[in-house]
Amino acid sequence: MSDTNVLSIPGYKAGTWTIDKTHSSVSFSIRHIVISKVKGTFDDFDATFVTGENPLQTSVTASAQVVSINTNEPGRDGHLRTGDFFDAETYPTIGFVSTGVRVVKDEYLVDGNITIKGVTKPATFEFEFGGFGGDPYGNYKFGATAKTEVNREDFGLTYNAALETGGMLLGDKVTITLELQAALNA
């Protein structure tokens, strides 16, 4: 970390946090036929956060199982699992490993490397804390939203089709949004 200043975040605790899958989601959206966006989720995912005494020393490892892709259209989901897109049989996991946390103009940014279809590229998630607090079962949790945008073609996801009306079936930019809730391990 280049910034050695200790930040103060109300309720912040150092430790290892495990994602609460019941209260979290991994979603994406992509432009479709130029006029709208199609959204989907990865329903099988995992993440661990290790927070240091200084929040800027936090690390994140996360993954999503490609076979769990869900766009609410089984035919499209099956196509997305093929070699035209993710090739789930050969590349079953999408992964993210952080390389640093920084603050720019009061905004938390989590830098790291995202791996899709065997290709690893840098990505920066904008990270918005929802806060810290206890749940009714005695767990101490944090909530946050994280968002980034990637170019799918950078990861070998190049399938597309020209439209008769002009433009392409799919956009290049994919927005990835994470709604996160994690519990501090005892």
XYZ file of N, CA, C and O in Angstrom:
744
model
N 0.835 -1.179 0.000
C 0.000 0.000 0.000
C 0.882 1.244 0.000
O 1.834 1.332 0.748
N 0.525 2.167 -0.832
C 1.312 3.381 -0.895
C 0.906 4.380 0.181
O 1.686 5.231 0.547
N -0.308 4.268 0.664
C -0.799 5.191 1.681
C -0.662 4.533 3.049
O -1.244 3.496 3.307
N 0.127 5.138 3.917
C 0.356 4.558 5.238
C -0.487 5.224 6.317
O -0.367 4.890 7.481
N -1.334 6.175 5.935
C -2.198 6.819 6.916
C -3.228 5.822 7.432
O -3.798 5.054 6.675
N -3.455 5.840 8.722
C -4.476 4.976 9.305
C -5.818 5.682 9.192
O -5.975 6.820 9.604
N -6.785 4.989 8.605
C -8.119 5.540 8.434
C -8.993 5.114 9.593
O -8.837 4.035 10.142
N -9.952 5.935 9.914
C -10.898 5.606 10.965
C -12.277 5.425 10.335
O -12.809 6.336 9.705
N -12.828 4.215 10.496
C -14.157 3.904 9.989
C -14.981 3.424 11.176
O -14.605 2.447 11.831
N -16.090 4.081 11.467
C -16.907 3.668 12.620
C -17.335 2.198 12.522
O -17.835 1.752 11.495
N -17.077 1.443 13.600
C -17.463 0.037 13.652
C -16.472 -0.926 13.034
O -16.646 -2.139 13.112
N -15.425 -0.402 12.408
C -14.435 -1.224 11.726
C -13.697 -2.139 12.710
O -13.335 -1.707 13.802
N -13.497 -3.406 12.312
C -12.710 -4.352 13.099
C -11.776 -5.120 12.184
O -12.159 -5.489 11.068
N -10.561 -5.366 12.660
C -9.605 -6.181 11.917
C -9.963 -7.651 12.100
O -10.466 -8.059 13.149
N -9.714 -8.442 11.060
C -9.961 -9.871 11.152
C -10.271 -10.478 9.801
O -10.127 -9.840 8.762
N -10.723 -11.721 9.827
C -11.096 -12.424 8.607
C -12.616 -12.511 8.541
O -13.263 -12.913 9.508
N -13.162 -12.145 7.407
C -14.605 -12.074 7.184
C -14.985 -13.043 6.074
O -14.316 -13.120 5.049
N -16.092 -13.746 6.276
C -16.586 -14.694 5.281
C -17.890 -14.171 4.705
O -18.770 -13.715 5.443
N -18.013 -14.265 3.393
C -19.213 -13.766 2.714
C -20.457 -14.496 3.213
O -20.429 -15.695 3.450
N -21.513 -13.754 3.423
C -22.826 -14.306 3.759
C -23.582 -14.417 2.435
O -24.143 -13.437 1.939
N -23.590 -15.610 1.856
C -24.171 -15.812 0.529
C -25.677 -15.548 0.496
O -26.218 -15.176 -0.541
N -26.332 -15.735 1.615
C -27.776 -15.514 1.674
C -28.133 -14.042 1.502
O -29.202 -13.710 0.997
N -27.230 -13.162 1.915
C -27.492 -11.725 1.876
C -26.551 -10.989 0.923
O -26.313 -9.789 1.095
N -26.011 -11.696 -0.055
C -25.079 -11.107 -1.013
C -25.449 -11.548 -2.423
O -26.172 -12.532 -2.603
N -24.944 -10.833 -3.408
C -25.173 -11.230 -4.793
C -24.016 -10.767 -5.677
O -23.343 -9.784 -5.380
N -23.818 -11.511 -6.765
C -22.845 -11.183 -7.800
C -23.649 -11.033 -9.088
O -24.210 -12.011 -9.584
N -23.745 -9.822 -9.594
C -24.558 -9.591 -10.787
C -23.765 -8.854 -11.854
O -22.708 -8.287 -11.597
N -24.303 -8.890 -13.066
C -23.672 -8.205 -14.188
C -24.758 -7.674 -15.114
O -25.903 -8.124 -15.091
N -24.380 -6.712 -15.943
C -25.279 -6.227 -16.987
C -24.459 -5.895 -18.221
O -23.280 -5.519 -18.127
N -25.102 -6.077 -19.382
C -24.448 -5.819 -20.665
C -25.489 -5.259 -21.629
O -26.654 -5.640 -21.593
N -25.054 -4.350 -22.458
C -25.937 -3.769 -23.473
C -26.372 -4.870 -24.437
O -25.563 -5.692 -24.863
N -27.663 -4.882 -24.783
C -28.229 -5.911 -25.670
C -29.033 -5.231 -26.777
O -29.858 -4.372 -26.497
N -28.796 -5.603 -27.993
C -29.375 -5.039 -29.224
C -29.412 -3.508 -29.210
O -30.329 -2.891 -29.739
N -28.421 -2.925 -28.625
C -28.166 -1.490 -28.592
C -29.149 -0.729 -27.689
O -28.805 0.272 -27.110
N -30.373 -1.218 -27.519
C -31.431 -0.409 -26.905
C -31.667 -0.654 -25.422
O -32.365 0.126 -24.777
N -31.137 -1.760 -24.880
C -31.413 -2.055 -23.468
C -30.252 -2.841 -22.870
O -29.272 -3.127 -23.548
N -30.401 -3.206 -21.619
C -29.387 -4.016 -20.947
C -30.009 -5.318 -20.476
O -31.160 -5.355 -20.058
N -29.224 -6.370 -20.557
C -29.605 -7.664 -20.005
C -28.806 -7.841 -18.727
O -27.609 -7.534 -18.680
N -29.474 -8.341 -17.687
C -28.816 -8.559 -16.408
C -28.773 -10.038 -16.074
O -29.608 -10.810 -16.543
N -27.817 -10.404 -15.265
C -27.712 -11.776 -14.816
C -26.942 -11.850 -13.520
O -26.432 -10.838 -13.019
N -26.874 -13.049 -12.972
C -26.149 -13.286 -11.728
C -25.309 -14.544 -11.855
O -25.525 -15.377 -12.740
N -24.360 -14.670 -10.959
C -23.679 -15.931 -10.694
C -24.168 -16.337 -9.320
O -23.922 -15.649 -8.324
N -24.894 -17.445 -9.251
C -25.555 -17.825 -8.011
C -24.658 -18.590 -7.045
O -24.982 -18.701 -5.865
N -23.538 -19.122 -7.534
C -22.585 -19.848 -6.678
C -21.285 -19.058 -6.652
O -20.575 -18.974 -7.658
N -20.992 -18.444 -5.509
C -19.818 -17.585 -5.371
C -19.277 -17.693 -3.956
O -19.944 -18.191 -3.052
N -18.070 -17.195 -3.778
C -17.442 -17.205 -2.456
C -16.502 -16.009 -2.365
O -16.003 -15.529 -3.390
N -16.258 -15.538 -1.160
C -15.313 -14.442 -0.957
C -14.849 -14.424 0.485
O -15.595 -14.770 1.397
N -13.609 -14.030 0.654
C -13.021 -13.836 1.974
C -12.337 -12.477 1.989
O -11.630 -12.120 1.039
N -12.559 -11.746 3.053
C -11.940 -10.439 3.261
C -11.062 -10.546 4.502
O -11.521 -11.032 5.530
N -9.836 -10.085 4.398
C -8.956 -10.031 5.560
C -8.635 -8.560 5.788
O -7.995 -7.916 4.952
N -9.143 -8.045 6.906
C -8.957 -6.638 7.218
C -7.830 -6.486 8.226
O -7.786 -7.181 9.233
N -6.915 -5.564 7.913
C -5.809 -5.277 8.817
C -6.194 -4.195 9.804
O -7.314 -3.677 9.782
N -5.271 -3.851 10.685
C -5.528 -2.761 11.634
C -5.828 -1.468 10.882
O -6.617 -0.656 11.325
N -5.191 -1.284 9.750
C -5.453 -0.159 8.876
C -6.330 -0.676 7.731
O -5.962 -1.657 7.072
N -7.484 -0.079 7.461
C -8.355 -0.551 6.378
C -7.657 -0.651 5.024
O -8.047 -1.456 4.185
N -6.619 0.151 4.812
C -5.896 0.096 3.539
C -5.055 -1.173 3.406
O -4.514 -1.442 2.343
N -4.962 -1.948 4.471
C -4.238 -3.218 4.431
C -5.180 -4.400 4.194
O -4.795 -5.550 4.357
N -6.390 -4.131 3.781
C -7.389 -5.170 3.536
C -7.060 -5.936 2.257
O -6.592 -5.358 1.276
N -7.340 -7.237 2.278
C -7.198 -8.051 1.070
C -8.500 -8.808 0.825
O -9.256 -9.098 1.750
N -8.733 -9.113 -0.447
C -9.954 -9.788 -0.867
C -9.591 -10.895 -1.846
O -8.789 -10.688 -2.754
N -10.176 -12.058 -1.645
C -10.143 -13.120 -2.652
C -11.591 -13.535 -2.882
O -12.361 -13.684 -1.934
N -11.954 -13.688 -4.152
C -13.340 -14.013 -4.479
C -13.386 -14.877 -5.725
O -12.484 -14.837 -6.560
N -14.462 -15.649 -5.828
C -14.644 -16.479 -7.018
C -16.131 -16.684 -7.280
O -16.963 -16.559 -6.381
N -16.444 -16.987 -8.535
C -17.807 -17.342 -8.938
C -17.713 -18.539 -9.863
O -16.794 -18.621 -10.699
N -18.637 -19.459 -9.711
C -18.680 -20.646 -10.560
C -19.466 -20.308 -11.829
O -20.636 -19.938 -11.767
N -18.803 -20.450 -12.983
C -19.412 -20.087 -14.256
C -20.703 -20.863 -14.507
O -21.679 -20.312 -15.017
N -20.720 -22.127 -14.140
C -21.910 -22.951 -14.394
C -23.152 -22.397 -13.694
O -24.279 -22.691 -14.086
N -22.964 -21.535 -12.697
C -24.095 -20.981 -11.942
C -24.679 -19.720 -12.570
O -25.554 -19.088 -11.979
N -24.229 -19.363 -13.778
C -24.747 -18.149 -14.435
C -26.259 -18.262 -14.599
O -26.788 -19.327 -14.918
N -26.951 -17.138 -14.339
C -28.406 -17.154 -14.358
C -28.910 -15.823 -14.907
O -28.789 -14.793 -14.250
N -29.470 -15.871 -16.115
C -30.069 -14.679 -16.721
C -31.583 -14.829 -16.832
O -32.227 -14.069 -17.548
N -32.126 -15.815 -16.144
C -33.561 -16.121 -16.180
C -34.037 -16.581 -17.555
O -35.208 -16.466 -17.881
N -33.115 -17.079 -18.359
C -33.444 -17.645 -19.677
C -32.534 -18.860 -19.878
O -31.358 -18.712 -20.218
N -33.043 -20.075 -19.600
C -32.208 -21.278 -19.636
C -31.452 -21.489 -20.944
O -30.292 -21.911 -20.925
N -32.057 -21.174 -22.074
C -31.355 -21.334 -23.351
C -30.153 -20.422 -23.445
O -29.071 -20.834 -23.889
N -30.323 -19.166 -23.036
C -29.211 -18.213 -23.057
C -28.146 -18.627 -22.050
O -26.948 -18.580 -22.357
N -28.563 -19.068 -20.865
C -27.591 -19.497 -19.858
C -26.741 -20.653 -20.385
O -25.526 -20.671 -20.199
N -27.380 -21.608 -21.054
C -26.643 -22.720 -21.642
C -25.647 -22.241 -22.681
O -24.507 -22.713 -22.731
N -26.061 -21.277 -23.524
C -25.152 -20.727 -24.531
C -23.972 -20.004 -23.875
O -22.831 -20.122 -24.318
N -24.246 -19.260 -22.801
C -23.166 -18.537 -22.111
C -22.123 -19.484 -21.513
O -20.966 -19.107 -21.337
N -22.527 -20.724 -21.222
C -21.582 -21.702 -20.661
C -20.700 -22.344 -21.729
O -19.721 -23.002 -21.396
N -21.026 -22.163 -22.998
C -20.281 -22.804 -24.085
C -19.013 -22.035 -24.436
O -18.758 -20.949 -23.917
N -18.270 -22.584 -25.374
C -17.047 -21.944 -25.855
C -17.280 -20.614 -26.555
O -16.346 -19.822 -26.700
N -18.527 -20.345 -27.009
C -18.817 -19.027 -27.590
C -18.615 -17.923 -26.558
O -18.352 -16.771 -26.924
N -18.781 -18.266 -25.284
C -18.644 -17.281 -24.222
C -17.646 -17.761 -23.164
O -16.445 -17.689 -23.365
N -18.126 -18.279 -22.033
C -17.258 -18.571 -20.886
C -16.513 -19.906 -20.950
O -15.545 -20.086 -20.239
N -16.988 -20.853 -21.752
C -16.386 -22.188 -21.816
C -16.238 -22.770 -20.409
O -15.145 -23.054 -19.923
N -17.384 -22.940 -19.755
C -17.433 -23.351 -18.350
C -16.735 -24.673 -18.085
O -16.181 -24.879 -17.001
N -16.733 -25.568 -19.048
C -16.082 -26.862 -18.843
C -14.569 -26.710 -18.706
O -13.942 -27.334 -17.859
N -13.980 -25.840 -19.508
C -12.533 -25.612 -19.462
C -12.140 -24.594 -18.397
O -11.101 -24.737 -17.751
N -12.975 -23.566 -18.226
C -12.689 -22.467 -17.285
C -13.860 -22.331 -16.320
O -14.705 -21.435 -16.464
N -13.944 -23.194 -15.320
C -15.136 -23.237 -14.460
C -15.279 -22.076 -13.479
O -16.370 -21.867 -12.934
N -14.215 -21.308 -13.264
C -14.243 -20.295 -12.211
C -13.814 -18.929 -12.728
O -12.873 -18.817 -13.517
N -14.508 -17.903 -12.273
C -14.074 -16.518 -12.432
C -13.479 -16.120 -11.092
O -14.065 -16.401 -10.044
N -12.319 -15.494 -11.098
C -11.667 -15.166 -9.829
C -11.244 -13.717 -9.734
O -11.049 -13.032 -10.741
N -11.115 -13.255 -8.501
C -10.598 -11.919 -8.225
C -9.691 -11.999 -7.008
O -10.046 -12.610 -5.997
N -8.517 -11.380 -7.116
C -7.579 -11.271 -5.996
C -7.147 -9.814 -5.921
O -6.640 -9.253 -6.905
N -7.346 -9.209 -4.768
C -6.984 -7.799 -4.626
C -5.473 -7.631 -4.573
O -4.739 -8.523 -4.148
N -5.040 -6.448 -5.008
C -3.624 -6.081 -4.921
C -3.422 -4.848 -4.063
O -2.287 -4.496 -3.751
N -4.514 -4.187 -3.689
C -4.389 -2.999 -2.855
C -5.720 -2.293 -2.669
O -6.668 -2.510 -3.416
N -5.757 -1.474 -1.642
C -6.919 -0.633 -1.347
C -6.404 0.788 -1.240
O -5.356 1.045 -0.647
N -7.155 1.704 -1.819
C -6.763 3.117 -1.741
C -8.007 3.977 -1.646
O -9.120 3.525 -1.908
N -7.776 5.216 -1.242
C -8.852 6.183 -1.134
C -8.517 7.341 -2.062
O -7.415 7.891 -2.009
N -9.477 7.691 -2.916
C -9.330 8.824 -3.819
C -10.576 9.683 -3.662
O -11.690 9.216 -3.911
N -10.375 10.922 -3.210
C -11.494 11.850 -3.009
C -12.602 11.217 -2.176
O -13.769 11.213 -2.568
N -12.245 10.637 -1.054
C -13.184 10.009 -0.107
C -13.888 8.771 -0.664
O -14.877 8.317 -0.107
N -13.392 8.229 -1.766
C -13.976 7.022 -2.345
C -12.976 5.872 -2.201
O -11.808 6.008 -2.535
N -13.475 4.735 -1.675
C -12.629 3.559 -1.535
C -12.555 2.824 -2.863
O -13.579 2.587 -3.508
N -11.348 2.474 -3.259
C -11.113 1.718 -4.482
C -10.335 0.459 -4.124
O -9.332 0.534 -3.406
N -10.801 -0.675 -4.611
C -10.111 -1.943 -4.397
C -9.541 -2.369 -5.738
O -10.281 -2.699 -6.671
N -8.224 -2.328 -5.831
C -7.530 -2.745 -7.045
C -7.234 -4.231 -6.959
O -7.009 -4.772 -5.873
N -7.195 -4.874 -8.110
C -6.860 -6.287 -8.120
C -6.823 -6.848 -9.513
O -6.828 -6.107 -10.502
N -6.778 -8.163 -9.579
C -6.738 -8.877 -10.847
C -7.947 -9.789 -10.942
O -8.211 -10.566 -10.023
N -8.660 -9.662 -12.056
C -9.811 -10.505 -12.306
C -9.434 -11.490 -13.417
O -8.788 -11.112 -14.393
N -9.804 -12.748 -13.214
C -9.505 -13.784 -14.194
C -10.818 -14.350 -14.725
O -11.655 -14.832 -13.962
N -10.968 -14.254 -16.039
C -12.141 -14.776 -16.735
C -11.638 -15.554 -17.943
O -10.823 -15.042 -18.715
N -12.088 -16.776 -18.077
C -11.744 -17.623 -19.222
C -10.224 -17.759 -19.369
O -9.684 -17.742 -20.455
N -9.541 -17.845 -18.230
C -8.099 -18.055 -18.217
C -7.263 -16.823 -18.476
O -6.040 -16.899 -18.518
N -7.892 -15.663 -18.645
C -7.190 -14.412 -18.905
C -7.299 -13.530 -17.667
O -8.389 -13.314 -17.145
N -6.164 -13.014 -17.212
C -6.128 -12.165 -16.020
C -5.817 -10.726 -16.426
O -4.846 -10.473 -17.145
N -6.649 -9.813 -15.949
C -6.486 -8.385 -16.241
C -6.723 -7.584 -14.960
O -7.475 -8.005 -14.084
N -6.103 -6.400 -14.863
C -6.369 -5.549 -13.697
C -7.786 -5.002 -13.727
O -8.353 -4.761 -14.803
N -8.355 -4.831 -12.554
C -9.684 -4.244 -12.401
C -9.720 -3.466 -11.094
O -9.049 -3.835 -10.127
N -10.485 -2.409 -11.081
C -10.669 -1.608 -9.874
C -12.152 -1.539 -9.549
O -12.958 -1.116 -10.375
N -12.499 -1.975 -8.341
C -13.874 -1.898 -7.863
C -14.045 -0.637 -7.037
O -13.249 -0.366 -6.139
N -15.086 0.132 -7.330
C -15.509 1.223 -6.462
C -16.246 0.562 -5.309
O -17.149 -0.246 -5.529
N -15.852 0.886 -4.095
C -16.328 0.173 -2.913
C -17.052 1.148 -2.003
O -16.454 2.115 -1.522
N -18.334 0.918 -1.797
C -19.146 1.787 -0.938
C -19.570 1.017 0.308
O -20.315 0.041 0.217
N -19.077 1.447 1.468
C -19.446 0.796 2.724
C -20.893 1.099 3.072
O -21.338 2.234 3.003
N -21.609 0.061 3.477
C -22.956 0.248 4.008
C -22.911 0.427 5.512
O -23.773 1.054 6.107
N -21.866 -0.149 6.133
C -21.706 -0.026 7.567
C -21.368 -1.346 8.222
O -21.184 -2.371 7.562
N -21.283 -1.313 9.547
C -20.943 -2.468 10.366
C -22.005 -2.615 11.446
O -22.567 -1.627 11.905
N -22.261 -3.835 11.860
C -23.213 -4.042 12.941
C -23.493 -5.511 13.181
O -23.078 -6.372 12.413
N -24.209 -5.775 14.253
C -24.542 -7.139 14.623
C -25.862 -7.591 14.038
O -26.765 -6.781 13.847
N -25.960 -8.896 13.770
C -27.242 -9.453 13.329
C -27.938 -10.102 14.531
O -27.363 -10.190 15.623
N -29.172 -10.568 14.380
C -29.913 -11.149 15.511
C -29.307 -12.444 16.059
O -29.726 -12.914 17.105
N -28.323 -13.011 15.359
C -27.736 -14.290 15.772
C -26.360 -14.137 16.412
O -25.660 -15.110 16.615
N -25.978 -12.907 16.703
C -24.716 -12.657 17.373
C -23.519 -12.506 16.451
O -22.384 -12.429 16.913
N -23.736 -12.462 15.132
C -22.636 -12.278 14.181
C -22.371 -10.797 13.973
O -23.306 -10.003 13.903
N -21.107 -10.445 13.865
C -20.729 -9.073 13.545
C -20.489 -9.005 12.051
O -19.717 -9.801 11.503
N -21.144 -8.079 11.366
C -21.120 -8.052 9.908
C -20.784 -6.676 9.356
O -20.940 -5.671 10.037
N -20.354 -6.693 8.101
C -20.274 -5.450 7.343
C -21.053 -5.626 6.055
O -21.228 -6.738 5.556
N -21.529 -4.509 5.536
C -22.228 -4.499 4.259
C -21.576 -3.497 3.339
O -21.044 -2.481 3.782
N -21.590 -3.812 2.041
C -20.980 -2.914 1.070
C -21.507 -3.231 -0.324
O -22.054 -4.310 -0.567
N -21.322 -2.284 -1.203
C -21.573 -2.473 -2.626
C -20.271 -2.189 -3.356
O -19.590 -1.208 -3.049
N -19.927 -3.053 -4.302
C -18.720 -2.865 -5.104
C -19.096 -2.963 -6.567
O -19.935 -3.786 -6.955
N -18.490 -2.110 -7.384
C -18.847 -2.079 -8.801
C -17.615 -1.815 -9.647
O -16.752 -1.022 -9.273
N -17.552 -2.502 -10.804
C -16.505 -2.251 -11.780
C -17.069 -2.480 -13.168
O -18.164 -3.026 -13.332
N -16.320 -2.065 -14.163
C -16.691 -2.302 -15.554
C -15.497 -2.914 -16.267
O -14.359 -2.457 -16.091
N -15.746 -3.965 -17.044
C -14.691 -4.611 -17.826
C -15.133 -4.690 -19.283
O -16.321 -4.638 -19.587
N -14.160 -4.821 -20.161
C -14.430 -5.062 -21.572
C -14.363 -6.567 -21.779
O -13.306 -7.179 -21.613
N -15.479 -7.181 -22.138
C -15.547 -8.637 -22.255
C -14.568 -9.185 -23.286
O -14.029 -10.282 -23.122
N -14.291 -8.405 -24.335
C -13.378 -8.867 -25.374
C -11.952 -9.022 -24.849
O -11.188 -9.827 -25.373
N -11.577 -8.266 -23.810
C -10.250 -8.400 -23.197
C -10.038 -9.793 -22.614
O -8.903 -10.221 -22.405
N -11.135 -10.510 -22.349
C -11.071 -11.838 -21.739
C -11.428 -12.945 -22.737
O -11.707 -14.077 -22.346
N -11.415 -12.618 -24.011
C -11.702 -13.621 -25.031
C -13.178 -13.918 -25.211
O -13.531 -14.912 -25.852
N -14.057 -13.081 -24.665
C -15.503 -13.244 -24.835
C -15.916 -12.378 -26.032
O -16.420 -11.266 -25.869
N -15.677 -12.893 -27.237
C -15.807 -12.073 -28.443
C -17.039 -12.377 -29.279
O -17.275 -11.708 -30.284
N -17.831 -13.356 -28.898
C -19.024 -13.696 -29.678
C -19.900 -12.460 -29.849
O -20.128 -11.704 -28.901
N -20.409 -12.260 -31.088
C -21.316 -11.153 -31.350
C -21.995 -11.398 -32.689
O -21.604 -12.316 -33.414
N -22.972 -10.609 -32.999
C -23.663 -10.707 -34.279
C -24.134 -9.318 -34.690
O -24.612 -8.544 -33.858
N -23.990 -9.020 -35.986
C -24.460 -7.742 -36.518
C -25.982 -7.764 -36.595
O -26.594 -8.797 -36.903
N -26.592 -6.627 -36.316
C -28.041 -6.497 -36.385
C -28.442 -5.905 -37.736
O -27.747 -5.031 -38.271
N -29.565 -6.338 -38.280
C -30.063 -5.802 -39.549
C -30.312 -4.304 -39.461
O -30.185 -3.581 -40.448
N -30.671 -3.841 -38.285
C -30.978 -2.425 -38.082
C -29.736 -1.588 -37.767
O -29.836 -0.400 -37.516
N -28.577 -2.222 -37.755
C -27.328 -1.542 -37.434
C -26.901 -1.843 -36.010
O -27.721 -2.187 -35.168
N -25.639 -1.765 -35.760
C -25.105 -2.057 -34.439
C -24.871 -3.544 -34.247
O -25.028 -4.354 -35.169
N -24.524 -3.900 -33.041
C -24.199 -5.275 -32.709
C -25.160 -5.808 -31.647
O -25.726 -5.042 -30.871
N -25.310 -7.126 -31.623
C -26.180 -7.789 -30.662
C -25.779 -7.462 -29.223
O -26.620 -7.173 -28.386
N -24.463 -7.505 -28.943
C -23.955 -7.313 -27.580
C -22.972 -6.154 -27.506
O -22.146 -5.974 -28.398
N -23.029 -5.428 -26.408
C -22.030 -4.403 -26.139
C -20.739 -5.037 -25.657
O -20.697 -6.219 -25.307
N -19.675 -4.255 -25.629
C -18.380 -4.743 -25.155
C -18.219 -4.586 -23.648
O -17.548 -5.374 -22.999
N -18.834 -3.550 -23.083
C -18.666 -3.240 -21.666
C -19.637 -4.049 -20.814
O -20.829 -4.113 -21.106
N -19.111 -4.630 -19.745
C -19.913 -5.393 -18.795
C -19.731 -4.746 -17.425
O -18.601 -4.563 -16.958
N -20.837 -4.380 -16.801
C -20.791 -3.833 -15.450
C -21.000 -4.976 -14.462
O -21.959 -5.735 -14.584
N -20.080 -5.111 -13.526
C -20.163 -6.135 -12.480
C -20.499 -5.418 -11.178
O -19.812 -4.474 -10.786
N -21.573 -5.866 -10.519
C -22.006 -5.257 -9.261
C -22.085 -6.327 -8.185
O -22.697 -7.375 -8.382
N -21.472 -6.049 -7.053
C -21.465 -6.968 -5.913
C -22.212 -6.310 -4.762
O -21.850 -5.210 -4.337
N -23.240 -6.969 -4.287
C -23.917 -6.554 -3.054
C -23.414 -7.500 -1.982
O -23.626 -8.720 -2.072
N -22.699 -6.965 -1.000
C -21.949 -7.793 -0.083
C -22.405 -7.651 1.368
O -22.672 -6.541 1.835
N -22.456 -8.784 2.031
C -22.578 -8.812 3.474
C -21.653 -9.941 3.936
O -21.691 -11.037 3.377
N -20.797 -9.641 4.887
C -19.830 -10.633 5.366
C -19.793 -10.626 6.880
O -20.033 -9.599 7.520
N -19.496 -11.798 7.438
C -19.457 -11.973 8.899
C -18.017 -12.133 9.360
O -17.235 -12.861 8.744
N -17.701 -11.489 10.467
C -16.399 -11.623 11.092
C -16.284 -13.010 11.695
O -17.155 -13.444 12.467
N -15.226 -13.736 11.319
C -15.022 -15.071 11.875
C -14.658 -14.964 13.350
O -13.920 -14.074 13.764
N -15.191 -15.878 14.125
C -14.947 -15.882 15.585
C -13.552 -16.349 15.917
O -12.900 -17.024 15.219
